[in-house]
Short mmCIF file of C-alpha atoms in Angstrom, two decimals:
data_model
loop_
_atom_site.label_atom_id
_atom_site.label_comp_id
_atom_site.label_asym_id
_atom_site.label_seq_id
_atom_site.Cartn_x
_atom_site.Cartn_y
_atom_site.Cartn_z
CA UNK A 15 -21.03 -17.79 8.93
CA UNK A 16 -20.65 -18.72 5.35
CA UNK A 17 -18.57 -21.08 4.56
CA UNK A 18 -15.77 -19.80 1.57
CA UNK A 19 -14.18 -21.71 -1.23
CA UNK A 20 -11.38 -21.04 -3.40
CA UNK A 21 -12.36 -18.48 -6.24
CA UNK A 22 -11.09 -18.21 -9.98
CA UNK A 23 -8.24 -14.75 -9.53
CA UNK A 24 -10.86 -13.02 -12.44
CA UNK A 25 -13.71 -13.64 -9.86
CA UNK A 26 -11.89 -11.58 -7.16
CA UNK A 27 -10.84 -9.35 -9.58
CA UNK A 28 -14.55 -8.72 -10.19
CA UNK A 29 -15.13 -8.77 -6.57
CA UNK A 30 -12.18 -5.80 -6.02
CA UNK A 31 -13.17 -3.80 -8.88
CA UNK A 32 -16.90 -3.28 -7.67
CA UNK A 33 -15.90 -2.57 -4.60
CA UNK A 34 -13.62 -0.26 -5.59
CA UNK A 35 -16.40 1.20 -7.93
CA UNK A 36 -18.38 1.92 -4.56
CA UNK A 37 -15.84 3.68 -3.16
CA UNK A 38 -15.16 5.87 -6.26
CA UNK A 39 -18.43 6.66 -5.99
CA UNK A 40 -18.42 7.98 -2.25
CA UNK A 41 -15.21 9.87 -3.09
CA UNK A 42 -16.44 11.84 -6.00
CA UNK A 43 -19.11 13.08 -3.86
CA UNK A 44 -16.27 13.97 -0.86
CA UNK A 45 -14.61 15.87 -3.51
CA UNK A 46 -17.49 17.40 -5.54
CA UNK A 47 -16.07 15.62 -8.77
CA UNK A 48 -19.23 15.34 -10.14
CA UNK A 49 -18.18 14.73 -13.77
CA UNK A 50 -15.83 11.67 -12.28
CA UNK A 51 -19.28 10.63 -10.30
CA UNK A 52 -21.41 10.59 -13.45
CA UNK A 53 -18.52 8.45 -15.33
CA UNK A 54 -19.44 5.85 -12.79
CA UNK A 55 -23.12 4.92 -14.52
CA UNK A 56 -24.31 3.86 -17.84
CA UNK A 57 -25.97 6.24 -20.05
CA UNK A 58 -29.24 4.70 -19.38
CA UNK A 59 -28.68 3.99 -15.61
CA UNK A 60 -31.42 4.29 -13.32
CA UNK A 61 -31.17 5.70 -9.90
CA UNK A 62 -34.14 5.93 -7.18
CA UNK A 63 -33.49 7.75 -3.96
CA UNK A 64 -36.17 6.78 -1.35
CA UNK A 65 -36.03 9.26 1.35
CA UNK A 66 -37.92 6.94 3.54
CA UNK A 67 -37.34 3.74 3.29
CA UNK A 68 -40.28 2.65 4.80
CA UNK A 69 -41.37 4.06 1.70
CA UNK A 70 -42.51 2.02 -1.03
CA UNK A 71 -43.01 5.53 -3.48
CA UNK A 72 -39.64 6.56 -4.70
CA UNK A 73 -39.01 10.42 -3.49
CA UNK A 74 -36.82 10.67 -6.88
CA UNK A 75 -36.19 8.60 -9.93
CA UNK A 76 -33.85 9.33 -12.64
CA UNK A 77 -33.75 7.49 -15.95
CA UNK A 78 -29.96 8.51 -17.17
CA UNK A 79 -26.42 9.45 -16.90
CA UNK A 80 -27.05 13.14 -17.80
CA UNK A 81 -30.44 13.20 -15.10
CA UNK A 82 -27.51 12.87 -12.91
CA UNK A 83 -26.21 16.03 -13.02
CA UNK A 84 -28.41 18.64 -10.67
CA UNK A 85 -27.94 15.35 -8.05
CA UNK A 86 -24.39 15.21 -7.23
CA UNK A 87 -23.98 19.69 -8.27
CA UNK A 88 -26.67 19.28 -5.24
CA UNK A 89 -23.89 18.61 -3.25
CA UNK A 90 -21.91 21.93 -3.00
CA UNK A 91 -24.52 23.28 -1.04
CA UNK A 92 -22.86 21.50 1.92
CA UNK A 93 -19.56 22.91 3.63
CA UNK A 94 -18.02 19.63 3.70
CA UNK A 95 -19.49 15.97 3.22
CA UNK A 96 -17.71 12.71 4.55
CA UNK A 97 -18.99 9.22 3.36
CA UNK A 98 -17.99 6.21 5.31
CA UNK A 99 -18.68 3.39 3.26
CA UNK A 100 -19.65 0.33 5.14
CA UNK A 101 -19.97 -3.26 4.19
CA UNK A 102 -20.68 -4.07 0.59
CA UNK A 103 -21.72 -7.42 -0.28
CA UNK A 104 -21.78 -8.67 -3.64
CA UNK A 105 -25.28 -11.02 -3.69
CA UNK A 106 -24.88 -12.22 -7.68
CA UNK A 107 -22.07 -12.15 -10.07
CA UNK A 108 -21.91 -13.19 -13.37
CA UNK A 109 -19.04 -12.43 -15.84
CA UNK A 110 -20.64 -9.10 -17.06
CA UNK A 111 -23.39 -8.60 -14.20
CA UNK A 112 -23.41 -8.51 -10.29
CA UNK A 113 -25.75 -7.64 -7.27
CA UNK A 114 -24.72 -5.86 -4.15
CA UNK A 115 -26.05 -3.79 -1.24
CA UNK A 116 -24.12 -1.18 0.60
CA UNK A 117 -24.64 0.29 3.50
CA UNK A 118 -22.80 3.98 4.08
CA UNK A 119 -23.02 6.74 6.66
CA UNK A 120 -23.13 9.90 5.04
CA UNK A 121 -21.97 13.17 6.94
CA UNK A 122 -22.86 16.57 5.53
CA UNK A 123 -22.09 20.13 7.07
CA UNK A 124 -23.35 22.76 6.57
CA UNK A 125 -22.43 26.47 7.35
CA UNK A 126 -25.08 29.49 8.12
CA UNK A 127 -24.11 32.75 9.39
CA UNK A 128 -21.33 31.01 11.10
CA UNK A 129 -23.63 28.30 12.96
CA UNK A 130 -22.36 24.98 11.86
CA UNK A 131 -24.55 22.02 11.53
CA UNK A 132 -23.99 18.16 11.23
CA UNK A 133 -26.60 15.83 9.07
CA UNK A 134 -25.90 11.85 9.52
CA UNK A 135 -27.92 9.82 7.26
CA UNK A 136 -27.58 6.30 7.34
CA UNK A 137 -27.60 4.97 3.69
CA UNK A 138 -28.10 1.62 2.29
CA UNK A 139 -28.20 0.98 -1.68
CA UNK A 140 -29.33 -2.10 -3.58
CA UNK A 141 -27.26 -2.16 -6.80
CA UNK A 142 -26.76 -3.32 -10.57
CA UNK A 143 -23.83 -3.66 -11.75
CA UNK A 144 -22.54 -4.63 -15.52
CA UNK A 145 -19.76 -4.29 -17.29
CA UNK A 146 -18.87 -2.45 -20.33
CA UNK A 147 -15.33 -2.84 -22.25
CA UNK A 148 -13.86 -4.51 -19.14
CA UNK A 149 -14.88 -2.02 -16.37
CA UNK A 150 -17.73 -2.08 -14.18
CA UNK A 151 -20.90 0.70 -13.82
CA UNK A 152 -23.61 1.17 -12.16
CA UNK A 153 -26.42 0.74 -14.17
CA UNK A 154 -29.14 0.48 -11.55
CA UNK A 155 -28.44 2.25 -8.04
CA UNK A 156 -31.70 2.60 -5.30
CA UNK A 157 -31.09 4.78 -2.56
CA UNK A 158 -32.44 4.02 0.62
CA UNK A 159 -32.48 6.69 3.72
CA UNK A 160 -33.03 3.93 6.63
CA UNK A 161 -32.91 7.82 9.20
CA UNK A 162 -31.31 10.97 9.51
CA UNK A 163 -30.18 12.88 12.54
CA UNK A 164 -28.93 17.04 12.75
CA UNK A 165 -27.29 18.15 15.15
CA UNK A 166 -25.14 21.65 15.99
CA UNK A 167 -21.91 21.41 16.21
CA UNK A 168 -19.22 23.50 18.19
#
């Protein structure tokens, strides 16, 4: 257990905007906002999606805001998509850069001549943060797909 001391209120701040960055992200993508999702990154961002995480070689890599695009429009091929966002740990933190890894189970359903079938993938992403004018992006985000499980559903 790690052991806490008092914090400056612009550190948790910080802390609570980043955070709530994370979950802006995960809620874009419940609501197909993709536009909203893509005002989450820098213009140069870089985002890696490793399909297997076992995997050293990325299975996509993306070297800015506007690659982003396709990505989350990629997402209204499911019926509905739920994202529980786990814990999200903030490893450095500077005044205008940060650290964190998330981990987040993603749910997507999808609908095919009226069968109806579940996809679980259990996410965890290693992230840059910095911030620009006073609100924090993600300018690095890798994407790590630890499994995946489908399943039919009633």
């Amino acid at each position: 257990m790690s052991k806490h001391t008092a914090i400056s209120p612009a550190e948790a701040a910080d802390r609570l905007a980043i955070r709530e960055l994370v979950e802006a992200y995960a809620h874009c993508a419940d609501h197909r906002d993709a536009k909203g999702q893509m005002s989450l990154f820098t213009e140069d961002t870089h985002f890696v999606v490793y399909m297997n995480a076992k995997d050293p070689a990325p299975s996509t890599e993306l070297h800015s805001c506007e690659a982003l695009a396709p990505v989350f429009a990629d997402l209204n091929k499911y019926d509905a998509t739920t994202h529980f966002v786990g814990q999200s740990t903030i490893l450095t933190l500077s005044a205008d850069r940060s650290t964190g890894e998330t981990y987040c189970l993603a749910h997507h359903v999808t609908v095919d001549g009226g069968k109806r079938c579940l996809m679980i993938a259990s996410l965890r992403y290693l992230d840059t943060f910095v911030k620009v004018d006073g609100a924090w992006l993600f300018a690095e985000r890798l994407l790590y797909v630890d499994w995946l499980e489908e399943r039919g559903l009633a």
